[in-house]
Coordinates of C-alpha atoms and ligand atoms in Angstrom, one line a residue:
Chain A
M28 CA -0.1 0.0 0.0
T29 CA 0.7 3.9 -0.7
G30 CA 1.3 7.0 1.7
Y31 CA 2.7 6.9 5.2
D32 CA 3.2 4.7 7.5
L33 CA 2.0 7.6 10.4
V34 CA -0.3 11.0 9.6
V35 CA 0.4 13.6 12.5
V36 CA -1.9 16.3 12.7
G37 CA -1.2 18.6 14.9
G38 CA 2.7 20.2 15.3
G39 CA 2.7 21.5 19.1
P40 CA 4.7 19.4 21.4
A41 CA 2.2 16.9 21.2
G42 CA 3.0 16.2 17.7
V43 CA 6.6 16.9 17.4
A44 CA 7.2 14.4 19.9
G45 CA 5.1 11.7 18.6
A46 CA 6.3 12.0 14.6
L47 CA 10.1 12.2 16.3
S48 CA 9.5 9.1 18.2
A49 CA 7.8 7.3 15.0
A50 CA 10.5 8.8 13.0
Q51 CA 13.4 7.6 14.9
A52 CA 11.5 4.0 15.7
G53 CA 11.9 4.4 11.5
L54 CA 8.6 5.0 11.1
R55 CA 7.5 6.8 7.3
V56 CA 6.2 10.0 9.0
A57 CA 4.1 12.8 7.8
L58 CA 3.3 15.7 10.4
V59 CA 1.0 18.2 9.2
D60 CA 0.4 21.8 10.7
A61 CA -2.3 24.3 10.1
G62 CA -0.3 27.2 10.9
P63 CA 3.3 28.6 9.3
R64 CA 5.7 27.3 12.4
L65 CA 5.8 23.8 14.2
G66 CA 5.6 25.1 17.8
G67 CA 1.5 24.8 18.4
Q68 CA 0.3 27.5 21.7
Y69 CA 2.2 26.8 23.7
F70 CA 5.7 27.2 21.5
R71 CA 4.2 29.7 19.7
H72 CA 7.1 32.3 17.9
R73 CA 7.6 35.3 16.0
A74 CA 8.3 34.7 12.5
G75 CA 12.3 34.1 12.1
S76 CA 12.7 34.2 16.1
L77 CA 12.8 30.7 18.2
P78 CA 10.3 29.3 21.1
S79 CA 10.8 30.2 24.3
G80 CA 9.6 29.5 27.7
R81 CA 10.6 26.2 29.4
G82 CA 11.3 23.1 27.5
A83 CA 11.9 25.3 25.0
D84 CA 15.8 24.7 23.7
R85 CA 14.4 20.4 23.6
F86 CA 11.9 21.4 21.1
V87 CA 14.1 23.0 18.5
R88 CA 16.6 19.9 18.7
Q89 CA 13.2 18.4 18.5
C90 CA 12.4 20.0 15.2
R91 CA 15.5 20.2 13.7
A92 CA 15.7 16.3 14.2
L93 CA 12.1 16.1 12.5
R94 CA 12.7 17.9 9.5
T95 CA 15.5 15.7 8.2
R96 CA 13.4 12.7 9.4
A97 CA 9.8 12.9 8.7
E98 CA 8.0 15.2 6.2
L99 CA 6.4 18.4 7.7
L100 CA 3.1 19.6 6.2
L101 CA 2.8 22.9 7.1
D102 CA 0.0 25.7 6.1
H103 CA -1.4 22.9 5.9
K104 CA -5.6 21.9 7.6
V105 CA -6.8 18.8 8.1
W106 CA -10.6 19.2 7.6
A107 CA -11.9 15.4 7.0
V108 CA -10.6 11.9 8.4
E109 CA -11.7 8.4 7.1
Q110 CA -10.8 5.0 7.9
G111 CA -10.6 2.7 4.9
E112 CA -9.7 -0.8 5.3
D113 CA -6.5 -1.1 5.5
S114 CA -5.6 3.0 5.5
V115 CA -6.7 5.8 7.0
T116 CA -7.3 8.5 4.9
V117 CA -6.5 12.3 5.8
H118 CA -8.1 15.0 3.9
V119 CA -6.2 18.0 3.8
M120 CA -5.8 21.9 2.0
A121 CA -2.6 23.4 1.2
G122 CA -1.4 26.8 1.5
Q123 CA -3.8 30.2 1.8
E124 CA -4.6 29.2 -2.1
E125 CA -6.6 25.3 -0.2
R126 CA -6.0 23.3 -2.4
P127 CA -7.7 20.1 -1.8
F128 CA -5.3 16.7 -1.7
T129 CA -6.3 13.2 0.7
L130 CA -2.9 11.6 2.2
A131 CA -2.8 7.4 3.0
C132 CA -1.2 6.8 6.5
R133 CA -1.2 3.0 8.2
S134 CA -2.1 4.9 11.5
L135 CA -2.8 8.5 12.4
L136 CA -1.8 10.8 15.8
I137 CA -4.2 13.6 16.5
A138 CA -2.4 15.9 18.8
T139 CA -4.7 18.8 17.5
G140 CA -5.1 20.6 20.9
A141 CA -7.0 22.3 22.5
H142 CA -9.0 26.2 21.8
D143 CA -9.8 29.0 25.0
R144 CA -13.3 27.5 27.1
P145 CA -14.9 31.3 27.0
L146 CA -18.0 32.2 29.3
P147 CA -20.3 34.9 27.9
F148 CA -21.4 37.8 29.6
P149 CA -23.3 41.3 28.9
G150 CA -20.2 42.9 26.7
W151 CA -17.7 40.0 26.2
D152 CA -18.8 40.5 22.2
L153 CA -16.6 43.9 22.2
P154 CA -13.4 44.3 20.2
G155 CA -10.9 44.2 22.6
V156 CA -12.5 41.4 24.4
L157 CA -9.7 38.4 23.7
T158 CA -9.7 35.0 25.0
A159 CA -6.8 34.7 27.7
G160 CA -5.6 32.3 25.1
G161 CA -5.9 35.2 21.9
A162 CA -4.2 37.6 24.4
Q163 CA -1.4 35.2 24.6
A164 CA -0.7 34.1 21.0
L165 CA -0.8 37.9 19.5
L166 CA 1.7 38.5 22.0
K167 CA 3.6 35.1 21.5
G168 CA 3.3 34.8 18.1
E169 CA 3.1 38.0 16.5
G170 CA 5.0 40.5 19.1
V171 CA 1.1 42.9 19.0
P172 CA 0.3 42.9 23.5
A173 CA -3.8 42.7 23.3
G174 CA -4.3 46.7 24.1
R175 CA -2.0 49.7 26.5
R176 CA -3.8 48.4 30.1
V177 CA -5.0 44.6 30.2
V178 CA -7.3 42.9 32.7
V179 CA -7.1 39.6 32.7
S180 CA -9.9 37.5 34.4
G181 CA -11.5 34.3 34.5
T182 CA -9.9 30.9 36.5
G183 CA -7.1 28.8 36.3
P184 CA -3.4 28.6 36.5
F185 CA -3.0 30.1 32.7
L186 CA -4.0 33.1 33.8
L187 CA -0.9 33.5 35.5
P188 CA 1.5 33.4 32.0
V189 CA -1.0 35.7 30.2
A190 CA -0.3 38.1 32.9
A191 CA 3.3 38.3 32.8
G192 CA 4.0 38.3 29.6
L193 CA 2.1 41.2 29.0
A194 CA 3.1 42.8 32.2
K195 CA 7.2 42.0 31.1
A196 CA 6.0 43.6 27.6
G197 CA 5.5 46.7 29.6
V198 CA 1.9 46.7 29.2
S199 CA 0.1 48.3 32.5
V200 CA -2.6 45.1 34.0
A201 CA -4.5 46.8 35.3
G202 CA -5.4 43.1 37.6
V203 CA -5.3 39.8 37.6
F204 CA -9.3 38.6 38.5
E205 CA -9.4 35.2 39.2
A206 CA -12.6 33.8 40.1
N207 CA -11.6 30.6 42.4
G208 CA -9.4 29.8 45.0
P209 CA -9.8 31.8 47.9
L210 CA -6.1 30.4 48.8
G211 CA -4.1 33.0 47.2
L212 CA -1.1 32.8 44.9
A213 CA 0.7 32.2 47.9
R214 CA -0.6 28.7 48.6
H215 CA -1.2 28.5 44.9
P216 CA -2.0 24.7 43.5
L217 CA 1.5 24.9 41.6
L218 CA 3.1 25.3 44.7
A219 CA 1.7 22.5 46.2
A220 CA 2.4 20.0 43.0
G221 CA 6.6 20.9 43.2
K222 CA 6.5 23.8 40.1
A223 CA 7.4 26.4 43.0
G224 CA 9.6 27.5 40.1
E225 CA 6.6 28.0 38.0
A226 CA 4.5 29.5 40.2
L227 CA 6.9 31.7 42.5
G228 CA 8.3 33.0 38.7
Y229 CA 4.9 34.3 37.3
G230 CA 4.3 35.2 40.8
A231 CA 7.3 37.7 41.1
A232 CA 7.3 38.5 38.0
L233 CA 3.5 40.2 38.9
A234 CA 4.4 41.5 42.3
G235 CA 7.4 43.2 40.7
H236 CA 5.5 44.8 38.2
R237 CA 3.0 45.6 41.1
V238 CA 0.0 43.8 39.4
P239 CA -2.7 42.8 41.5
Y240 CA -3.8 39.4 42.0
R241 CA -7.3 38.9 43.3
T242 CA -8.9 35.2 44.0
R243 CA -13.2 35.3 43.9
H244 CA -13.4 38.2 41.6
A245 CA -14.2 38.4 37.9
V246 CA -14.7 40.3 35.3
V247 CA -18.7 40.4 35.4
A248 CA -19.6 42.4 32.3
A249 CA -17.5 45.1 29.8
H250 CA -18.8 48.2 28.5
G251 CA -18.0 51.0 25.3
S252 CA -19.4 51.5 22.0
S253 CA -17.0 50.4 19.8
R254 CA -14.1 49.1 21.8
V255 CA -13.6 48.1 25.2
T256 CA -12.9 51.6 27.6
H257 CA -13.8 49.8 31.3
V258 CA -15.2 46.8 33.0
T259 CA -16.8 45.7 35.6
V260 CA -15.5 43.9 38.8
A261 CA -17.7 41.6 40.8
R262 CA -15.9 40.5 44.5
L263 CA -18.0 36.6 44.0
D264 CA -19.2 34.2 46.2
A265 CA -17.9 30.9 46.0
E266 CA -20.8 30.1 43.6
W267 CA -19.5 33.0 41.6
R268 CA -22.6 34.9 42.4
V269 CA -21.4 39.0 42.5
L270 CA -21.3 40.1 46.4
S271 CA -20.3 44.0 45.3
S272 CA -18.4 45.6 42.2
R273 CA -16.7 48.3 40.9
T274 CA -14.9 49.9 37.9
V275 CA -11.9 49.3 36.5
E276 CA -10.9 51.6 33.1
C277 CA -8.8 49.4 30.3
D278 CA -8.6 49.2 26.9
A279 CA -8.9 45.3 26.5
V280 CA -9.5 42.5 28.8
A281 CA -7.9 38.6 28.4
V282 CA -10.0 36.7 29.7
G283 CA -10.5 32.6 30.0
Y284 CA -12.0 29.7 32.1
G285 CA -10.3 26.9 30.8
F286 CA -9.5 24.9 27.1
V287 CA -12.2 22.7 25.1
P288 CA -10.0 20.1 23.5
Q289 CA -10.2 19.4 20.1
I290 CA -11.7 16.1 19.1
D291 CA -13.3 16.2 16.2
L292 CA -11.2 14.8 14.0
A293 CA -11.7 11.5 16.3
V294 CA -15.2 11.7 16.6
Q295 CA -15.5 11.8 13.2
L296 CA -13.4 8.5 13.2
G297 CA -16.2 7.2 15.5
C298 CA -13.1 7.0 18.7
A299 CA -15.0 6.5 22.1
T300 CA -14.8 9.3 24.1
T301 CA -15.7 10.0 27.8
H302 CA -15.2 13.1 30.3
S303 CA -12.1 15.0 32.3
A304 CA -12.3 16.2 35.5
D305 CA -13.5 19.8 34.1
G306 CA -16.4 18.4 32.0
S307 CA -14.9 18.6 28.6
P308 CA -15.4 15.6 26.1
V309 CA -12.1 14.5 25.9
V310 CA -11.0 11.3 23.6
D311 CA -10.8 8.0 25.7
V312 CA -7.0 6.3 25.2
D313 CA -4.8 3.3 27.0
E314 CA -1.5 3.9 28.3
G315 CA 0.1 3.4 24.9
Q316 CA -2.3 6.0 23.6
R317 CA -4.9 3.9 21.5
T318 CA -8.3 5.2 20.9
S319 CA -10.8 2.8 20.2
V320 CA -10.2 2.6 16.8
A321 CA -7.8 0.7 15.7
S322 CA -5.1 3.0 14.4
V323 CA -6.1 5.7 15.7
Y324 CA -4.1 7.7 18.7
A325 CA -4.3 10.7 20.5
A326 CA -2.1 13.0 22.4
G327 CA -1.7 15.9 24.2
E328 CA -5.2 18.0 24.8
P329 CA -7.5 15.9 23.3
T330 CA -7.2 13.5 25.7
G331 CA -7.7 15.9 28.3
V332 CA -6.8 19.2 28.9
G333 CA -3.0 18.7 30.6
G334 CA -0.1 21.5 29.7
A335 CA 2.8 21.1 27.4
E336 CA 4.4 18.7 29.7
L337 CA 2.3 16.2 29.6
A338 CA 1.3 16.8 25.6
E339 CA 4.8 15.9 25.0
L340 CA 5.3 12.7 27.2
E341 CA 1.7 11.7 25.7
G342 CA 3.2 12.2 22.2
R343 CA 6.5 10.2 23.0
T344 CA 4.7 7.6 24.3
A345 CA 2.0 7.2 21.4
G346 CA 4.8 6.8 18.9
L347 CA 6.4 4.4 20.3
T348 CA 3.0 2.4 20.7
I349 CA 2.6 3.2 16.9
A350 CA 5.8 1.6 16.2
H351 CA 5.4 -1.4 17.8
D352 CA 1.9 -1.6 17.3
L353 CA 2.7 -1.4 13.2
A354 CA 5.7 -4.1 13.5
S355 CA 4.2 -6.6 15.3
G356 CA 0.1 -6.1 15.4
E357 CA -1.6 -4.6 18.1
G358 CA -1.9 -4.6 21.7
G359 CA 1.6 -5.0 23.8
D360 CA 3.1 -2.6 26.6
P361 CA 6.0 -1.0 24.8
V362 CA 6.2 1.7 27.1
P363 CA 9.0 2.4 29.4
G364 CA 7.6 2.4 33.4
V365 CA 9.4 5.7 33.6
L366 CA 7.2 7.3 30.7
R367 CA 4.4 5.8 31.8
R368 CA 5.1 6.6 35.8
R369 CA 5.1 9.9 35.4
G370 CA 2.6 10.3 32.6
E371 CA 0.4 9.1 36.1
R372 CA 2.2 12.1 38.0
L373 CA 1.6 14.6 35.4
R374 CA -2.1 13.2 34.7
A375 CA -3.1 13.5 38.7
F376 CA -1.6 16.8 38.6
A377 CA -3.6 18.1 35.4
R378 CA -6.8 16.8 37.2
A379 CA -5.7 18.3 40.7
L380 CA -5.9 21.5 39.0
Q381 CA -9.0 21.3 36.8
E382 CA -10.4 20.6 40.4
A383 CA -9.2 23.4 42.0
Y384 CA -10.4 25.5 39.3
P385 CA -13.9 24.4 38.4
V386 CA -17.1 26.7 37.0
Q387 CA -19.1 27.5 38.8
P388 CA -22.7 27.9 38.2
G389 CA -23.1 31.6 39.5
W390 CA -21.6 32.7 35.9
Q391 CA -25.3 32.9 34.6
D392 CA -26.7 35.0 36.6
W393 CA -24.3 37.8 35.5
L394 CA -25.6 37.8 32.1
H395 CA -29.3 40.3 30.8
D396 CA -32.1 39.1 29.2
D397 CA -30.2 40.5 25.8
T398 CA -26.6 39.3 26.5
L399 CA -25.1 37.0 23.4
V400 CA -24.4 33.7 24.2
C401 CA -24.2 32.6 20.6
R402 CA -21.7 35.6 19.2
C403 CA -21.8 34.1 14.9
E404 CA -26.0 33.7 15.1
E405 CA -26.4 36.6 17.8
V406 CA -28.5 34.4 19.0
P407 CA -28.8 35.8 23.2
V408 CA -29.9 33.8 26.4
S409 CA -33.1 35.1 26.7
R410 CA -34.1 33.1 23.2
I411 CA -32.4 30.0 25.1
R412 CA -34.3 30.3 27.9
E413 CA -37.6 31.1 26.0
A414 CA -36.3 27.4 24.2
M415 CA -36.2 25.9 27.3
D416 CA -39.6 27.1 28.1
L417 CA -40.7 25.9 25.0
G418 CA -39.6 22.4 26.5
A419 CA -35.6 21.9 25.0
T420 CA -33.9 20.1 27.5
D421 CA -30.7 19.7 26.0
A422 CA -28.3 21.4 24.5
R423 CA -29.1 19.7 20.9
S424 CA -32.3 20.4 21.0
I425 CA -32.4 24.2 22.3
K426 CA -29.9 24.1 19.3
L427 CA -32.3 23.0 17.1
L428 CA -35.4 25.9 18.4
A429 CA -33.1 29.6 19.0
R430 CA -29.9 28.1 16.5
P431 CA -26.6 28.7 18.7
G432 CA -23.7 27.0 17.6
M433 CA -25.4 26.8 14.3
G434 CA -23.5 29.5 13.1
W435 CA -19.3 29.8 10.8
C436 CA -17.6 28.4 14.4
Q437 CA -20.1 25.6 14.9
G438 CA -20.3 26.0 18.6
R439 CA -16.7 26.0 19.7
I440 CA -17.0 29.1 21.6
C441 CA -20.4 28.4 22.6
G442 CA -20.8 25.3 23.0
Y443 CA -19.9 25.1 26.9
A444 CA -21.8 27.6 28.1
V445 CA -25.0 26.5 25.8
S446 CA -24.6 23.2 27.9
C447 CA -24.0 24.9 31.3
L448 CA -27.0 26.7 30.4
A449 CA -29.2 23.4 29.9
G450 CA -27.8 21.6 32.9
E451 CA -25.7 19.1 31.2
R452 CA -22.5 18.4 30.8
P453 CA -20.7 18.9 27.0
Q454 CA -21.2 15.9 24.9
A455 CA -19.1 15.2 21.9
P456 CA -19.5 17.4 19.2
R457 CA -19.8 15.9 15.7
R458 CA -18.6 18.1 13.3
P459 CA -18.4 16.3 9.6
I460 CA -16.2 19.2 8.4
A461 CA -13.2 20.2 11.2
Q462 CA -12.0 23.3 9.3
P463 CA -14.2 25.2 7.3
I464 CA -14.1 24.7 3.2
T465 CA -15.2 26.1 0.1
L466 CA -17.7 24.6 -2.8
G467 CA -14.5 25.5 -4.9
C468 CA -12.6 23.8 -3.1
L469 CA -14.5 20.9 -2.5
E470 CA -14.9 20.3 -6.7
R471 CA -11.2 20.9 -6.5
I472 CA -10.8 17.9 -4.4
E473 CA -8.4 15.0 -6.7
D474 CA -6.4 11.9 -4.8
E475 CA -2.4 13.2 -5.1
Q476 CA 0.5 13.2 -2.6
P477 CA 2.4 16.1 -2.2
H478 CA 5.8 16.3 -3.6
Chain B
M30 CA 11.5 44.2 8.3
S31 CA 8.8 46.0 7.7
F32 CA 6.2 46.9 4.8
E33 CA 2.4 48.1 4.4
I34 CA -0.9 46.9 3.5
T35 CA -3.7 49.6 3.2
V36 CA -7.3 48.9 4.5
D37 CA -10.0 50.5 2.8
G38 CA -7.0 52.7 0.8
R39 CA -5.8 53.4 4.4
P40 CA -1.7 52.5 4.5
V41 CA -1.1 50.6 8.2
P42 CA 2.4 48.9 9.1
V43 CA 3.4 45.8 9.3
V44 CA 6.0 43.3 10.2
Q45 CA 7.1 40.8 8.5
G46 CA 5.6 37.9 9.8
Q47 CA 2.7 39.5 10.6
S48 CA -1.0 38.4 10.1
V49 CA -3.6 40.8 9.3
G50 CA -5.2 40.9 12.5
A51 CA -2.4 41.4 14.4
A52 CA -1.6 44.3 12.3
L53 CA -4.8 45.8 11.9
H54 CA -4.8 45.2 16.2
A55 CA -1.6 47.1 16.3
A56 CA -2.4 49.6 14.6
G57 CA -5.5 51.0 16.6
I58 CA -7.9 49.1 14.7
T59 CA -9.9 46.8 16.9
S60 CA -12.7 46.3 14.5
W61 CA -13.3 45.4 11.0
R62 CA -16.5 44.2 10.4
S63 CA -20.1 43.9 11.6
T64 CA -22.9 41.3 12.5
R65 CA -25.8 40.7 9.9
R66 CA -28.6 41.5 12.3
E67 CA -27.2 43.5 14.6
G68 CA -24.5 45.6 12.8
R69 CA -21.9 45.0 16.0
P70 CA -18.4 45.8 15.6
R71 CA -16.1 42.6 15.8
G72 CA -12.7 41.9 15.5
L73 CA -10.5 39.5 17.0
F74 CA -11.1 37.3 19.7
C75 CA -9.5 33.7 20.1
G76 CA -6.5 34.9 17.8
I77 CA -6.5 31.3 16.7
G78 CA -8.7 30.6 14.1
V79 CA -11.1 29.1 16.1
C80 CA -13.9 32.0 16.4
F81 CA -14.4 33.6 13.0
D82 CA -15.2 36.5 14.7
C83 CA -12.0 38.3 12.5
L84 CA -13.6 38.0 9.3
V85 CA -12.1 40.4 6.5
T86 CA -11.9 40.7 2.8
V87 CA -8.3 40.1 1.7
N88 CA -7.5 41.7 -1.7
G89 CA -10.9 40.5 -2.5
R90 CA -11.4 37.4 -1.5
E91 CA -14.6 37.2 1.0
S92 CA -14.7 35.7 4.2
Q93 CA -11.0 35.0 5.7
R94 CA -10.3 34.6 9.5
A95 CA -7.2 37.6 9.6
C96 CA -5.4 35.8 12.7
L97 CA -4.6 33.0 9.9
V98 CA -4.0 34.9 6.7
P99 CA -0.2 36.6 6.4
A100 CA -0.1 40.1 5.3
S101 CA 1.9 40.4 2.1
P102 CA 3.3 43.9 1.0
G103 CA 0.7 45.7 -0.6
D104 CA -2.2 43.4 0.3
E105 CA -5.6 45.6 0.5
V106 CA -8.0 44.8 3.2
T107 CA -11.4 46.1 3.3
T108 CA -13.5 45.9 6.0
S109 CA -17.6 45.7 5.9
Ligands
FAD20 C1 -4.5 29.7 22.6 C2 -3.7 29.0 23.0 C3 -3.0 29.4 23.6 C4 -2.1 29.0 24.8 N1 -0.8 29.7 25.0 C5 -0.2 28.8 26.0 C6 0.6 29.5 26.7 O1 1.5 30.3 25.9 N2 1.5 28.7 27.7 C7 1.5 27.7 28.9 O2 1.8 26.9 29.4 N3 0.0 27.0 27.6 C8 -0.8 27.2 26.7 N4 -1.7 27.0 26.2 C9 -2.7 25.5 26.5 C10 -1.8 24.4 25.2 O3 -3.1 24.1 25.4 C11 -0.5 23.3 26.6 O4 0.1 24.3 26.8 C12 0.1 23.0 24.8 O5 0.4 24.1 24.0 C13 -0.8 21.4 24.2 O6 0.1 20.7 23.6 P1 -0.8 20.0 22.9 O7 0.3 19.6 21.4 O8 -1.6 19.7 23.2 O9 -1.8 21.2 21.6 P2 -0.7 22.6 20.7 O10 0.8 22.6 20.9 O11 -2.2 23.0 20.8 O12 -0.7 22.0 19.0 C14 -2.0 21.6 18.3 C15 -1.8 22.1 16.6 O13 -2.5 21.3 15.9 C16 -2.6 22.0 15.2 N5 -4.0 22.2 14.1 C17 -5.3 21.6 15.1 N6 -6.3 21.6 14.2 C18 -5.7 21.6 13.3 C19 -6.5 20.5 11.7 N7 -7.2 20.0 12.0 N8 -5.3 20.5 10.9 C20 -3.9 20.8 10.8 N9 -3.4 21.5 12.3 C21 -4.7 21.0 13.3 C22 -2.5 23.5 15.8 O14 -2.6 24.3 14.2 C23 -1.6 23.5 16.8 O15 -0.8 24.0 16.2 C24 -2.7 28.0 24.8 C25 -3.9 27.3 24.8 C26 -5.0 27.9 23.3 C27 -6.0 27.3 23.6
FES21 S1 -10.0 35.6 16.2 FE1 -10.7 34.3 16.0 S2 -11.0 33.4 14.2 FE2 -9.9 34.7 14.1

């Protein structure tokens, strides 16, 4: 059969480690990423520069080694995957002109990372309000700070590097407002997990720039006409109901309540999913990163949000398993014990973080009737509540009645909030197309291999 | 290295390698389209191609995600 032993989708820490360990085992590997450079989210960097941060030197070495051992298809978007008799077909669009073609492979590694998980609040669609990851990507990948005076809000340890990065770039960070954590920075879970260096580094960066860090606080509304000019910051109770509030001036907001693993491709192939501690649907994998579907593997955030270090480790594990499975048929455990034990530790830590920073239901009280939940189809919360009054009891029937999640983003941004409003856990997304594809592109679809 | 693109005919500087969306945001242009129903202004939100808030027309090609499209010298960006 033609094609590759392995196609990896995603060039972040998980995908690069997976592709490299498989290539080093002698497999014929192609790695596909939508972006122009390897790095994914954590190692995102500007054109003409190198990634920075913990582990960056190793990542750069891995990328160099990978370039000589595997085919790198950057600026290539995967929009669908299909399982055939003895191979997986990967549908790709190449470059800005979106030239369609397909790749055939004996195994597939899904390392597509995650995207931000925002919660709606009045004014969250005002220009200048960005997701926390969006603000980070803009700074790391483009060298552009989100604003001159930025408020950082939401929940989770990710708010710390976002605020520290902005402060170091000379931005005035008006405050970090963490909705959870009555413990404050001094007893941050990062410290308990032996990641003191990381936590203290961020803490020192914030203190050095006199950035206030407030727990049990959050941005509950953004104001302005064509751009955000100020926000309402509220003190919250344990369920995130507003106790008191004040106004903070700013020209940008970076807000995030965790991440949503991108599992569209795995769902297309029928891989079994489960829920992680933060309520997200994730791909169910075994110790070797095998999904429930033969020849299909997943690593990094799609198997549960755990950060760059765990992503890399899962990628390596997947690469080793894939080489083993192709050589000797499926089954068995080729993963060295040290890797497995480190993985278990990191996963336990990821779970502890998710449990320390849950989303509490009180955010639903922040919404006004006309607050948009779905930004694409402009569906206010009142229409969602009407749909529920009409008998819609789950996110799927709400979607049919009120149309949230039917627009361009296919519910990626509002899906979590709609599920919360419906009182259910988010279900695995069914998206037959993982990236928008034009009709013209569909017409041009041809079967060929890249050269 | 840097160069210029135009936004509705107005020049905007770009640092080599930047996306159209990043260049606009850096120039203080934070919105470049209005929503269909309520005409609300929209610009960057997720920054990584997921939300589709940042759609823009570049050299006549409609509905491009500004946060993903790399800017090239002389690009003509039209807002709506
Ligand atoms: C916007 C954003 C910014 C973040 N910034 C940081 C940070 O600064 N520090 C930090 O500690 N953590 C950050 N994170 C958390 C991040 O999830 C992890 O740190 C880490 O990057 C996860 O590694 P990964 O390999 O699993 O996925 P990622 O690093 O996300 O890599 C996934 C890759 O898959 C590609 N991809 C996805 N779908 C497709 C497709 N259909 N076709 C082709 N390519 C595809 C993406 O382009 C991406 O490069 C960020 C998350 C987000 C969403
Ligand atoms: S900012 Fe979200 S798609 Fe461009």
